[in-house]
Amino acid sequence: MKGVNTPFFLQQILSVKQLISKIIEEELVGTDWFLVGVDTNTAETNLKYFIDGNEGVSVQICTKLSRKISGILDEEYLEETPIRYEISSPGIDQPLIDKRQYVQHVGRDLAIIKNDNSEIEGELLSVDDTTFDLNVLLTKNKKETQTLAFDDINKCTVKVSFKKKKK
């Protein structure tokens, strides 16, 4: 597989899904972007790759990755089953999957379901390697900063708001 730094003995056992993931990860080394996840059908003929970054994702980076992948797939899998793939950002309505996604959402409100199924909402204040701080509204006029561990989170989504925040 030209353009991919894969040892010959591994080239034969990589699925198309794994190959595309490897291409994306190699292309994103040294950038602020990273692969978040992959959705696929059972036959792995329809693949959706989600990338994110500290400043979000541009159409240009998705296009660049798509062209790189197309070149390799056209060369290596020309006669095999047709493969459809898409590269995009996860979208604001999708749960945060990777810890690195939290950084770009500092200042936004999050809706969180913990592992014990309790729910909490609040403004994301800061993020480190294992925890993040959330400003939680306790009563109408009282807020409290709570530190939550990533390991304690089952699901986290950004609450979409079209209201301007007061400065």
mmCIF file of N, CA and C in Angstrom, residues 1 4 6 10-25 35 38-49 68-70 72-87:
data_model
loop_
_atom_site.group_PDB
_atom_site.id
_atom_site.type_symbol
_atom_site.label_atom_id
_atom_site.label_comp_id
_atom_site.label_asym_id
_atom_site.label_seq_id
_atom_site.Cartn_x
_atom_site.Cartn_y
_atom_site.Cartn_z
ATOM 1 N N MET A 1 0.846 -1.165 0.000
ATOM 2 C CA MET A 1 0.000 0.000 0.000
ATOM 3 C C MET A 1 0.888 1.222 0.000
ATOM 4 N N VAL A 4 1.360 4.443 2.778
ATOM 5 C CA VAL A 4 1.034 4.050 4.144
ATOM 6 C C VAL A 4 2.224 3.300 4.712
ATOM 7 N N THR A 6 2.957 0.811 6.536
ATOM 8 C CA THR A 6 2.534 -0.446 7.126
ATOM 9 C C THR A 6 3.489 -1.545 6.672
ATOM 10 N N LEU A 10 1.676 -6.984 7.619
ATOM 11 C CA LEU A 10 0.417 -6.499 8.177
ATOM 12 C C LEU A 10 -0.545 -6.035 7.093
ATOM 13 N N GLN A 11 -0.031 -5.718 5.906
ATOM 14 C CA GLN A 11 -0.881 -5.207 4.840
ATOM 15 C C GLN A 11 -1.993 -6.181 4.486
ATOM 16 N N GLN A 12 -1.736 -7.459 4.611
ATOM 17 C CA GLN A 12 -2.708 -8.468 4.211
ATOM 18 C C GLN A 12 -3.829 -8.651 5.238
ATOM 19 N N ILE A 13 -3.633 -8.229 6.478
ATOM 20 C CA ILE A 13 -4.653 -8.485 7.498
ATOM 21 C C ILE A 13 -5.419 -7.238 7.926
ATOM 22 N N LEU A 14 -5.064 -6.072 7.391
ATOM 23 C CA LEU A 14 -5.816 -4.872 7.726
ATOM 24 C C LEU A 14 -7.126 -4.853 6.938
ATOM 25 N N SER A 15 -8.222 -4.622 7.618
ATOM 26 C CA SER A 15 -9.488 -4.436 6.908
ATOM 27 C C SER A 15 -9.474 -3.036 6.305
ATOM 28 N N VAL A 16 -10.399 -2.762 5.433
ATOM 29 C CA VAL A 16 -10.489 -1.431 4.834
ATOM 30 C C VAL A 16 -10.739 -0.398 5.933
ATOM 31 N N LYS A 17 -11.585 -0.734 6.891
ATOM 32 C CA LYS A 17 -11.857 0.164 8.017
ATOM 33 C C LYS A 17 -10.566 0.482 8.764
ATOM 34 N N GLN A 18 -9.772 -0.535 9.063
ATOM 35 C CA GLN A 18 -8.505 -0.330 9.773
ATOM 36 C C GLN A 18 -7.524 0.462 8.925
ATOM 37 N N LEU A 19 -7.482 0.179 7.640
ATOM 38 C CA LEU A 19 -6.574 0.883 6.746
ATOM 39 C C LEU A 19 -6.896 2.373 6.706
ATOM 40 N N ILE A 20 -8.171 2.699 6.531
ATOM 41 C CA ILE A 20 -8.563 4.110 6.478
ATOM 42 C C ILE A 20 -8.280 4.785 7.813
ATOM 43 N N SER A 21 -8.563 4.096 8.920
ATOM 44 C CA SER A 21 -8.255 4.663 10.245
ATOM 45 C C SER A 21 -6.768 4.953 10.370
ATOM 46 N N LYS A 22 -5.945 4.029 9.909
ATOM 47 C CA LYS A 22 -4.495 4.194 9.978
ATOM 48 C C LYS A 22 -4.040 5.378 9.128
ATOM 49 N N ILE A 23 -4.589 5.513 7.932
ATOM 50 C CA ILE A 23 -4.239 6.641 7.063
ATOM 51 C C ILE A 23 -4.595 7.954 7.747
ATOM 52 N N ILE A 24 -5.803 8.037 8.288
ATOM 53 C CA ILE A 24 -6.247 9.257 8.952
ATOM 54 C C ILE A 24 -5.336 9.590 10.127
ATOM 55 N N GLU A 25 -5.076 8.599 10.987
ATOM 56 C CA GLU A 25 -4.232 8.839 12.163
ATOM 57 C C GLU A 25 -2.831 9.296 11.765
ATOM 58 N N LEU A 35 -8.686 11.532 15.345
ATOM 59 C CA LEU A 35 -9.799 10.657 15.001
ATOM 60 C C LEU A 35 -10.600 10.375 16.272
ATOM 61 N N VAL A 38 -15.559 5.865 14.464
ATOM 62 C CA VAL A 38 -15.958 5.346 13.165
ATOM 63 C C VAL A 38 -17.306 4.657 13.320
ATOM 64 N N ASP A 39 -18.235 4.973 12.429
ATOM 65 C CA ASP A 39 -19.503 4.246 12.334
ATOM 66 C C ASP A 39 -19.462 3.449 11.043
ATOM 67 N N THR A 40 -19.960 2.228 11.091
ATOM 68 C CA THR A 40 -19.905 1.374 9.902
ATOM 69 C C THR A 40 -21.082 0.411 9.863
ATOM 70 N N ASN A 41 -21.379 -0.053 8.664
ATOM 71 C CA ASN A 41 -22.360 -1.129 8.554
ATOM 72 C C ASN A 41 -21.633 -2.454 8.776
ATOM 73 N N THR A 42 -22.364 -3.541 8.861
ATOM 74 C CA THR A 42 -21.772 -4.845 9.163
ATOM 75 C C THR A 42 -20.746 -5.284 8.132
ATOM 76 N N ALA A 43 -21.020 -5.016 6.872
ATOM 77 C CA ALA A 43 -20.106 -5.445 5.801
ATOM 78 C C ALA A 43 -18.905 -4.509 5.641
ATOM 79 N N GLU A 44 -18.892 -3.438 6.400
ATOM 80 C CA GLU A 44 -17.831 -2.424 6.317
ATOM 81 C C GLU A 44 -17.681 -1.874 4.900
ATOM 82 N N THR A 45 -18.814 -1.634 4.251
ATOM 83 C CA THR A 45 -18.789 -1.017 2.928
ATOM 84 C C THR A 45 -19.283 0.427 2.977
ATOM 85 N N ASN A 46 -19.847 0.831 4.094
ATOM 86 C CA ASN A 46 -20.316 2.196 4.295
ATOM 87 C C ASN A 46 -19.719 2.690 5.612
ATOM 88 N N LEU A 47 -18.728 3.559 5.530
ATOM 89 C CA LEU A 47 -17.944 3.976 6.704
ATOM 90 C C LEU A 47 -18.053 5.477 6.914
ATOM 91 N N LYS A 48 -18.220 5.882 8.161
ATOM 92 C CA LYS A 48 -18.237 7.305 8.521
ATOM 93 C C LYS A 48 -17.169 7.529 9.580
ATOM 94 N N TYR A 49 -16.202 8.375 9.256
ATOM 95 C CA TYR A 49 -15.098 8.702 10.164
ATOM 96 C C TYR A 49 -15.327 10.094 10.726
ATOM 97 N N LYS A 68 -6.507 11.790 0.003
ATOM 98 C CA LYS A 68 -5.432 10.854 0.337
ATOM 99 C C LYS A 68 -5.977 9.421 0.351
ATOM 100 N N ILE A 69 -7.095 9.240 1.019
ATOM 101 C CA ILE A 69 -7.710 7.916 1.133
ATOM 102 C C ILE A 69 -8.154 7.409 -0.240
ATOM 103 N N SER A 70 -8.782 8.270 -1.012
ATOM 104 C CA SER A 70 -9.245 7.869 -2.354
ATOM 105 C C SER A 70 -8.102 7.367 -3.211
ATOM 106 N N ILE A 72 -5.313 5.964 -2.313
ATOM 107 C CA ILE A 72 -4.856 4.642 -1.849
ATOM 108 C C ILE A 72 -5.901 3.570 -2.148
ATOM 109 N N LEU A 73 -7.174 3.859 -1.889
ATOM 110 C CA LEU A 73 -8.219 2.865 -2.148
ATOM 111 C C LEU A 73 -8.349 2.574 -3.640
ATOM 112 N N ASP A 74 -8.254 3.611 -4.465
ATOM 113 C CA ASP A 74 -8.349 3.402 -5.916
ATOM 114 C C ASP A 74 -7.230 2.487 -6.403
ATOM 115 N N GLU A 75 -6.058 2.626 -5.817
ATOM 116 C CA GLU A 75 -4.908 1.830 -6.228
ATOM 117 C C GLU A 75 -4.964 0.407 -5.677
ATOM 118 N N GLU A 76 -5.369 0.262 -4.425
ATOM 119 C CA GLU A 76 -5.296 -1.031 -3.751
ATOM 120 C C GLU A 76 -6.575 -1.865 -3.831
ATOM 121 N N TYR A 77 -7.739 -1.211 -3.922
ATOM 122 C CA TYR A 77 -9.005 -1.944 -3.842
ATOM 123 C C TYR A 77 -9.867 -1.710 -5.077
ATOM 124 N N LEU A 78 -9.247 -1.476 -6.202
ATOM 125 C CA LEU A 78 -9.940 -1.117 -7.423
ATOM 126 C C LEU A 78 -10.977 -2.148 -7.844
ATOM 127 N N GLU A 79 -10.678 -3.425 -7.700
ATOM 128 C CA GLU A 79 -11.575 -4.463 -8.198
ATOM 129 C C GLU A 79 -12.433 -5.084 -7.098
ATOM 130 N N GLU A 80 -12.314 -4.616 -5.890
ATOM 131 C CA GLU A 80 -13.082 -5.204 -4.800
ATOM 132 C C GLU A 80 -14.438 -4.519 -4.638
ATOM 133 N N THR A 81 -15.178 -4.902 -3.628
ATOM 134 C CA THR A 81 -16.484 -4.348 -3.335
ATOM 135 C C THR A 81 -16.402 -2.834 -3.214
ATOM 136 N N PRO A 82 -17.338 -2.122 -3.826
ATOM 137 C CA PRO A 82 -17.333 -0.661 -3.699
ATOM 138 C C PRO A 82 -17.454 -0.242 -2.234
ATOM 139 N N ILE A 83 -16.697 0.768 -1.877
ATOM 140 C CA ILE A 83 -16.677 1.251 -0.501
ATOM 141 C C ILE A 83 -17.084 2.717 -0.509
ATOM 142 N N ARG A 84 -18.006 3.053 0.374
ATOM 143 C CA ARG A 84 -18.394 4.449 0.558
ATOM 144 C C ARG A 84 -17.874 4.887 1.915
ATOM 145 N N TYR A 85 -17.254 6.040 1.953
ATOM 146 C CA TYR A 85 -16.785 6.562 3.227
ATOM 147 C C TYR A 85 -17.017 8.061 3.270
ATOM 148 N N GLU A 86 -17.094 8.556 4.474
ATOM 149 C CA GLU A 86 -17.333 9.973 4.705
ATOM 150 C C GLU A 86 -16.431 10.401 5.855
ATOM 151 N N ILE A 87 -15.886 11.599 5.749
ATOM 152 C CA ILE A 87 -15.072 12.157 6.820
ATOM 153 C C ILE A 87 -15.699 13.485 7.224
#
